[in-house]
């Protein structure tokens, strides 16, 4: 997780908006494809407490994505939802690619680019509060 955090941080540093999204997403995808076992192990591990060294590493990954999201000027109440969406989409795409699941006769890089454009447009849309009141 520390390696992934460094890769994402280094990729998005000095960038904002779509440029940061694309750079960070490519860094994550590259890391997953180059280190699928490490990535899977890091995601399977459960933080056991505040002294667990995994906790700050996971926190750094999330902090990098949160910093990237700030460029979209989301309502603070929606930021956690955007963070979860982004992580889920990027994780899913990269993990599926790493195990060879994309077998249709369409360029995977084109699909990744399309997906990032879709995410960018969604983040720019300034959606109204989609979470019902409790």
XYZ file of N, CA, C and O in Angstrom:
536
model
N 0.826 -1.196 0.000
C 0.000 0.000 0.000
C 0.868 1.257 0.000
O 0.471 2.257 -0.591
N 2.010 1.178 0.652
C 2.918 2.333 0.650
C 3.407 2.612 -0.767
O 3.460 3.764 -1.203
N 3.753 1.560 -1.500
C 4.200 1.738 -2.882
C 3.090 2.333 -3.745
O 3.336 3.240 -4.554
N 1.881 1.846 -3.577
C 0.746 2.375 -4.338
C 0.500 3.833 -3.974
O 0.281 4.671 -4.856
N 0.549 4.139 -2.694
C 0.363 5.526 -2.247
C 1.398 6.448 -2.879
O 1.064 7.544 -3.342
N 2.647 6.008 -2.906
C 3.710 6.817 -3.517
C 3.461 7.027 -5.008
O 3.636 8.131 -5.528
N 3.036 5.968 -5.693
C 2.802 6.058 -7.139
C 1.683 7.045 -7.449
O 1.820 7.895 -8.348
N 0.587 6.962 -6.713
C -0.542 7.865 -6.952
C -0.164 9.289 -6.591
O -0.411 10.222 -7.363
N 0.456 9.471 -5.431
C 0.870 10.810 -5.000
C 1.794 11.462 -6.021
O 1.587 12.614 -6.415
N 2.795 10.721 -6.463
C 3.751 11.276 -7.418
C 3.078 11.632 -8.747
O 3.427 12.618 -9.374
N 2.102 10.831 -9.141
C 1.426 11.065 -10.427
C 0.537 12.304 -10.393
O 0.480 13.046 -11.373
N -0.149 12.531 -9.277
C -1.108 13.646 -9.250
C -0.489 14.957 -8.779
O -1.082 16.015 -8.978
N 0.684 14.882 -8.193
C 1.323 16.082 -7.647
C 1.467 17.170 -8.717
O 1.950 16.919 -9.819
N 0.982 18.364 -8.389
C 1.087 19.492 -9.303
C 0.016 19.513 -10.384
O 0.043 20.368 -11.260
N -0.920 18.590 -10.307
C -2.000 18.527 -11.300
C -3.333 18.729 -10.595
O -3.439 18.551 -9.400
N -4.355 19.043 -11.371
C -5.693 19.147 -10.803
C -6.723 18.721 -11.836
O -6.412 18.579 -13.022
N -7.945 18.515 -11.366
C -9.040 18.160 -12.251
C -8.763 16.896 -13.042
O -8.184 15.936 -12.534
N -9.169 16.906 -14.297
C -9.043 15.724 -15.141
C -7.593 15.282 -15.292
O -7.304 14.090 -15.330
N -6.693 16.236 -15.365
C -5.271 15.881 -15.511
C -4.801 15.047 -14.314
O -4.089 14.053 -14.480
N -5.197 15.430 -13.105
C -4.829 14.667 -11.909
C -5.534 13.316 -11.887
O -4.932 12.297 -11.537
N -6.806 13.301 -12.252
C -7.567 12.050 -12.303
C -6.895 11.051 -13.242
O -6.650 9.900 -12.869
N -6.594 11.487 -14.444
C -5.996 10.608 -15.447
C -4.619 10.121 -14.990
O -4.311 8.930 -15.069
N -3.802 11.017 -14.480
C -2.458 10.633 -14.038
C -2.518 9.644 -12.877
O -1.808 8.626 -12.875
N -3.362 9.918 -11.897
C -3.488 9.012 -10.752
C -4.059 7.667 -11.144
O -3.604 6.618 -10.672
N -5.059 7.677 -12.017
C -5.677 6.429 -12.458
C -4.682 5.564 -13.233
O -4.625 4.347 -13.036
N -3.895 6.196 -14.088
C -2.883 5.430 -14.830
C -1.816 4.886 -13.887
O -1.343 3.756 -14.075
N -1.457 5.651 -12.878
C -0.470 5.170 -11.901
C -0.999 3.952 -11.147
O -0.283 2.962 -10.954
N -2.269 4.019 -10.747
C -2.855 2.884 -10.035
C -2.945 1.665 -10.951
O -2.570 0.561 -10.558
N -3.433 1.861 -12.147
C -3.572 0.756 -13.104
C -2.217 0.112 -13.371
O -2.083 -1.121 -13.363
N -1.205 0.924 -13.593
C 0.137 0.401 -13.847
C 0.632 -0.403 -12.647
O 1.180 -1.497 -12.813
N 0.430 0.132 -11.447
C 0.870 -0.584 -10.250
C 0.178 -1.941 -10.142
O 0.820 -2.961 -9.887
N -1.136 -1.962 -10.339
C -1.885 -3.210 -10.230
C -1.396 -4.221 -11.269
O -1.219 -5.404 -10.954
N -1.164 -3.764 -12.497
C -0.720 -4.676 -13.546
C 0.702 -5.178 -13.318
O 1.026 -6.320 -13.651
N 1.554 -4.340 -12.734
C 2.943 -4.747 -12.488
C 3.107 -5.553 -11.200
O 4.059 -6.320 -11.067
N 2.193 -5.368 -10.248
C 2.299 -6.030 -8.939
C 0.938 -6.576 -8.500
O 0.436 -6.208 -7.433
N 0.333 -7.447 -9.297
C -1.030 -7.888 -8.953
C -1.124 -8.592 -7.597
O -2.099 -8.410 -6.866
N -0.137 -9.379 -7.253
C -0.162 -10.083 -5.971
C -0.041 -9.143 -4.784
O -0.762 -9.279 -3.797
N 0.882 -8.198 -4.880
C 1.033 -7.213 -3.803
C -0.229 -6.385 -3.639
O -0.671 -6.109 -2.529
N -0.793 -5.965 -4.784
C -2.011 -5.165 -4.734
C -3.148 -5.960 -4.090
O -3.850 -5.453 -3.215
N -3.317 -7.195 -4.502
C -4.378 -8.033 -3.937
C -4.162 -8.253 -2.442
O -5.111 -8.183 -1.657
N -2.924 -8.494 -2.042
C -2.635 -8.711 -0.621
C -2.923 -7.457 0.195
O -3.472 -7.534 1.298
N -2.565 -6.313 -0.347
C -2.828 -5.060 0.367
C -4.309 -4.793 0.534
O -4.742 -4.258 1.560
N -5.105 -5.181 -0.441
C -6.550 -4.988 -0.349
C -7.224 -6.035 0.522
O -8.285 -5.782 1.084
N -6.622 -7.207 0.627
C -7.208 -8.270 1.448
C -6.894 -8.082 2.930
O -7.630 -8.562 3.785
N -5.814 -7.366 3.220
C -5.421 -7.172 4.615
C -6.399 -6.249 5.329
O -6.952 -5.327 4.735
N -6.620 -6.525 6.592
C -7.527 -5.723 7.413
C -6.692 -5.012 8.465
O -5.869 -5.637 9.146
N -6.894 -3.723 8.596
C -6.184 -2.948 9.608
C -6.629 -3.444 10.981
O -7.832 -3.485 11.272
N -5.662 -3.824 11.806
C -5.977 -4.418 13.107
C -6.048 -3.409 14.245
O -6.483 -3.738 15.333
N -5.612 -2.203 13.980
C -5.652 -1.176 15.024
C -4.808 0.015 14.626
O -4.179 0.016 13.568
N -4.779 1.035 15.481
C -4.071 2.266 15.128
C -2.554 2.104 14.979
O -1.911 2.905 14.302
N -1.984 1.064 15.580
C -0.537 0.844 15.469
C -0.152 -0.043 14.289
O 1.030 -0.260 14.042
N -1.128 -0.545 13.577
C -0.873 -1.395 12.416
C -0.230 -0.537 11.321
O -0.788 0.494 10.933
N 0.927 -0.929 10.787
C 1.587 -0.124 9.754
C 0.781 -0.018 8.456
O 1.044 0.856 7.631
N -0.204 -0.865 8.287
C -1.057 -0.771 7.108
C -1.941 0.477 7.163
O -2.241 1.075 6.134
N -2.329 0.886 8.369
C -3.250 2.017 8.521
C -2.734 3.301 7.868
O -3.457 3.921 7.077
N -1.505 3.740 8.159
C -1.051 4.975 7.501
C -0.864 4.816 5.991
O -1.063 5.771 5.233
N -0.503 3.616 5.533
C -0.336 3.397 4.096
C -1.676 3.525 3.387
O -1.776 4.203 2.348
N -2.707 2.908 3.928
C -4.044 3.018 3.345
C -4.510 4.466 3.415
O -5.079 4.997 2.458
N -4.232 5.113 4.532
C -4.593 6.524 4.685
C -3.942 7.406 3.634
O -4.566 8.351 3.132
N -2.722 7.104 3.267
C -2.023 7.887 2.240
C -2.638 7.687 0.862
O -2.724 8.634 0.072
N -3.063 6.471 0.564
C -3.742 6.227 -0.724
C -5.015 7.061 -0.776
O -5.267 7.783 -1.747
N -5.811 6.979 0.282
C -7.071 7.732 0.318
C -6.828 9.235 0.319
O -7.578 9.983 -0.313
N -5.767 9.691 0.981
C -5.459 11.121 1.010
C -5.102 11.638 -0.381
O -5.483 12.759 -0.750
N -4.394 10.841 -1.151
C -4.057 11.262 -2.513
C -5.309 11.399 -3.369
O -5.474 12.383 -4.097
N -6.200 10.409 -3.271
C -7.437 10.496 -4.052
C -8.312 11.647 -3.568
O -8.939 12.342 -4.367
N -8.338 11.879 -2.266
C -9.115 12.994 -1.724
C -8.558 14.319 -2.221
O -9.323 15.217 -2.608
N -7.244 14.445 -2.270
C -6.622 15.672 -2.790
C -6.995 15.877 -4.250
O -7.298 17.000 -4.678
N -7.009 14.796 -5.021
C -7.392 14.903 -6.423
C -8.833 15.371 -6.538
O -9.167 16.235 -7.348
N -9.708 14.837 -5.704
C -11.122 15.209 -5.756
C -11.357 16.677 -5.390
O -12.321 17.279 -5.860
N -10.490 17.250 -4.585
C -10.652 18.666 -4.231
C -10.674 19.556 -5.467
O -11.325 20.598 -5.472
N -9.981 19.146 -6.515
C -9.967 19.917 -7.749
C -11.329 19.996 -8.424
O -11.564 20.864 -9.265
N -12.228 19.109 -8.049
C -13.568 19.114 -8.622
C -14.549 19.954 -7.793
O -15.700 20.108 -8.175
N -14.085 20.459 -6.678
C -14.898 21.325 -5.813
C -16.269 20.717 -5.496
O -17.307 21.358 -5.655
N -16.236 19.486 -5.050
C -17.472 18.797 -4.674
C -17.988 19.332 -3.346
O -17.220 19.823 -2.524
N -19.265 19.184 -3.144
C -19.855 19.466 -1.841
C -19.193 18.510 -0.852
O -19.086 17.308 -1.119
N -18.718 19.004 0.285
C -18.033 18.125 1.240
C -18.840 16.891 1.644
O -18.276 15.830 1.909
N -20.164 17.017 1.664
C -21.002 15.873 2.019
C -20.964 14.774 0.960
O -21.321 13.634 1.239
N -20.586 15.112 -0.259
C -20.550 14.125 -1.335
C -19.155 13.561 -1.581
O -18.999 12.582 -2.316
N -18.161 14.147 -0.954
C -16.787 13.735 -1.227
C -16.523 12.264 -0.906
O -15.881 11.560 -1.681
N -17.023 11.779 0.219
C -16.784 10.375 0.575
C -17.437 9.436 -0.433
O -16.888 8.396 -0.775
N -18.599 9.828 -0.947
C -19.269 8.998 -1.950
C -18.453 8.971 -3.243
O -18.310 7.924 -3.880
N -17.921 10.120 -3.622
C -17.088 10.196 -4.821
C -15.809 9.380 -4.643
O -15.364 8.691 -5.568
N -15.237 9.429 -3.459
C -14.021 8.666 -3.170
C -14.292 7.166 -3.283
O -13.524 6.428 -3.903
N -15.390 6.721 -2.714
C -15.733 5.299 -2.792
C -16.017 4.867 -4.227
O -15.644 3.772 -4.647
N -16.714 5.729 -4.971
C -17.006 5.415 -6.368
C -15.705 5.278 -7.163
O -15.494 4.298 -7.888
N -14.839 6.270 -7.015
C -13.584 6.275 -7.755
C -12.751 5.041 -7.430
O -12.269 4.349 -8.337
N -12.606 4.764 -6.166
C -11.811 3.605 -5.757
C -12.415 2.318 -6.294
O -11.706 1.435 -6.784
N -13.729 2.193 -6.223
C -14.400 0.981 -6.698
C -14.211 0.789 -8.201
O -13.902 -0.321 -8.661
N -14.394 1.843 -8.956
C -14.269 1.740 -10.414
C -12.828 1.426 -10.821
O -12.590 0.522 -11.632
N -11.881 2.155 -10.263
C -10.483 1.926 -10.638
C -9.995 0.559 -10.179
O -9.266 -0.130 -10.905
N -10.392 0.173 -8.985
C -10.008 -1.149 -8.485
C -10.597 -2.235 -9.380
O -9.890 -3.151 -9.813
N -11.885 -2.119 -9.666
C -12.539 -3.134 -10.480
C -11.918 -3.277 -11.852
O -11.614 -4.393 -12.302
N -11.712 -2.165 -12.524
C -11.136 -2.207 -13.869
C -9.741 -2.833 -13.819
O -9.430 -3.760 -14.579
N -8.906 -2.321 -12.929
C -7.512 -2.776 -12.867
C -7.405 -4.235 -12.448
O -6.612 -4.993 -13.002
N -8.205 -4.638 -11.464
C -8.159 -6.026 -10.994
C -8.651 -6.975 -12.084
O -8.065 -8.050 -12.290
N -9.711 -6.602 -12.797
C -10.194 -7.441 -13.894
C -9.163 -7.534 -15.022
O -8.933 -8.615 -15.578
N -8.537 -6.415 -15.330
C -7.512 -6.439 -16.375
C -6.336 -7.320 -15.969
O -5.794 -8.071 -16.782
N -5.939 -7.238 -14.706
C -4.782 -7.996 -14.225
C -4.983 -9.504 -14.331
O -4.011 -10.242 -14.511
N -6.224 -9.963 -14.252
C -6.470 -11.410 -14.363
C -6.904 -11.825 -15.768
O -7.305 -12.957 -15.988
N -6.818 -10.894 -16.719
C -7.100 -11.221 -18.114
C -8.569 -11.329 -18.466
O -8.934 -12.024 -19.414
N -9.419 -10.634 -17.728
C -10.862 -10.764 -17.951
C -11.395 -9.980 -19.143
O -12.522 -10.232 -19.557
N -10.628 -9.051 -19.675
C -11.115 -8.269 -20.812
C -10.693 -8.949 -22.098
O -9.581 -8.771 -22.579
N -11.587 -9.735 -22.653
C -11.253 -10.544 -23.826
C -12.002 -10.138 -25.080
O -11.799 -10.726 -26.137
N -12.874 -9.150 -24.993
C -13.576 -8.695 -26.191
C -12.608 -8.000 -27.126
O -11.578 -7.471 -26.710
N -12.937 -7.966 -28.377
C -12.064 -7.403 -29.399
C -12.168 -5.877 -29.457
O -12.514 -5.305 -30.481
N -11.926 -5.234 -28.336
C -11.893 -3.775 -28.242
C -10.673 -3.422 -27.397
O -10.396 -4.080 -26.392
N -9.957 -2.393 -27.795
C -8.737 -2.003 -27.110
C -9.021 -1.622 -25.655
O -9.865 -0.759 -25.388
N -8.333 -2.250 -24.733
C -8.536 -1.993 -23.302
C -8.125 -0.565 -22.949
O -8.775 0.081 -22.121
N -7.082 -0.053 -23.570
C -6.675 1.334 -23.316
C -7.778 2.310 -23.722
O -8.010 3.307 -23.030
N -8.455 2.024 -24.823
C -9.569 2.873 -25.239
C -10.692 2.838 -24.206
O -11.294 3.863 -23.887
N -10.968 1.659 -23.669
C -11.998 1.547 -22.639
C -11.602 2.317 -21.384
O -12.437 2.988 -20.760
N -10.335 2.244 -21.011
C -9.861 2.956 -19.821
C -9.983 4.466 -20.029
O -10.462 5.186 -19.148
N -9.597 4.943 -21.189
C -9.717 6.369 -21.510
C -11.174 6.806 -21.489
O -11.516 7.848 -20.933
N -12.055 6.015 -22.069
C -13.487 6.318 -22.079
C -14.022 6.403 -20.657
O -14.758 7.317 -20.300
N -13.627 5.428 -19.830
C -14.077 5.389 -18.442
C -13.630 6.630 -17.678
O -14.412 7.238 -16.939
N -12.382 7.046 -17.871
C -11.889 8.234 -17.169
C -12.621 9.491 -17.623
O -12.921 10.370 -16.807
N -12.943 9.585 -18.907
C -13.734 10.711 -19.393
C -15.118 10.723 -18.761
O -15.648 11.777 -18.397
N -15.707 9.556 -18.623
C -17.024 9.428 -18.003
C -16.974 9.863 -16.533
O -17.841 10.619 -16.071
N -15.956 9.409 -15.806
C -15.801 9.797 -14.400
C -15.610 11.307 -14.296
O -16.233 11.969 -13.462
N -14.751 11.852 -15.133
C -14.493 13.302 -15.119
C -15.784 14.084 -15.338
O -16.077 15.031 -14.605
N -16.562 13.696 -16.333
C -17.813 14.400 -16.606
C -18.795 14.274 -15.448
O -19.487 15.234 -15.100
N -18.845 13.109 -14.836
C -19.719 12.913 -13.685
C -19.313 13.770 -12.503
O -20.156 14.368 -11.832
N -18.015 13.867 -12.258
C -17.533 14.687 -11.138
C -17.754 16.177 -11.400
O -17.972 16.944 -10.466
N -17.717 16.570 -12.652
C -17.949 17.976 -13.004
C -19.430 18.352 -12.967
O -19.759 19.530 -12.912
N -20.314 17.370 -13.000
C -21.749 17.628 -13.138
C -22.373 18.287 -11.916
O -23.467 18.814 -12.008
N -21.714 18.263 -10.777
C -22.253 18.879 -9.557
C -23.646 18.331 -9.252
O -24.630 19.045 -9.170
N -23.746 17.052 -9.090
C -25.004 16.383 -8.820
C -25.644 16.934 -7.560
O -24.959 17.251 -6.598
N -26.946 16.993 -7.550
C -27.629 17.343 -6.295
C -27.403 16.213 -5.304
O -26.928 15.130 -5.683
N -27.747 16.426 -4.082
C -27.556 15.404 -3.065
C -28.334 14.154 -3.456
O -29.558 14.162 -3.519
N -27.619 13.085 -3.767
C -28.252 11.841 -4.202
C -28.517 10.890 -3.042
O -29.118 9.850 -3.234
N -28.032 11.253 -1.866
C -28.212 10.398 -0.703
C -29.476 10.854 0.023
O -29.583 12.017 0.417
N -30.455 9.965 0.186
C -31.692 10.361 0.865
C -31.440 10.750 2.310
O -30.528 10.239 2.945
N -32.251 11.643 2.798
C -32.170 12.034 4.213
C -32.582 10.874 5.072
O -33.455 10.097 4.726
N -31.975 10.777 6.221
C -32.304 9.669 7.141
C -33.077 10.182 8.307
O -33.021 11.209 8.771
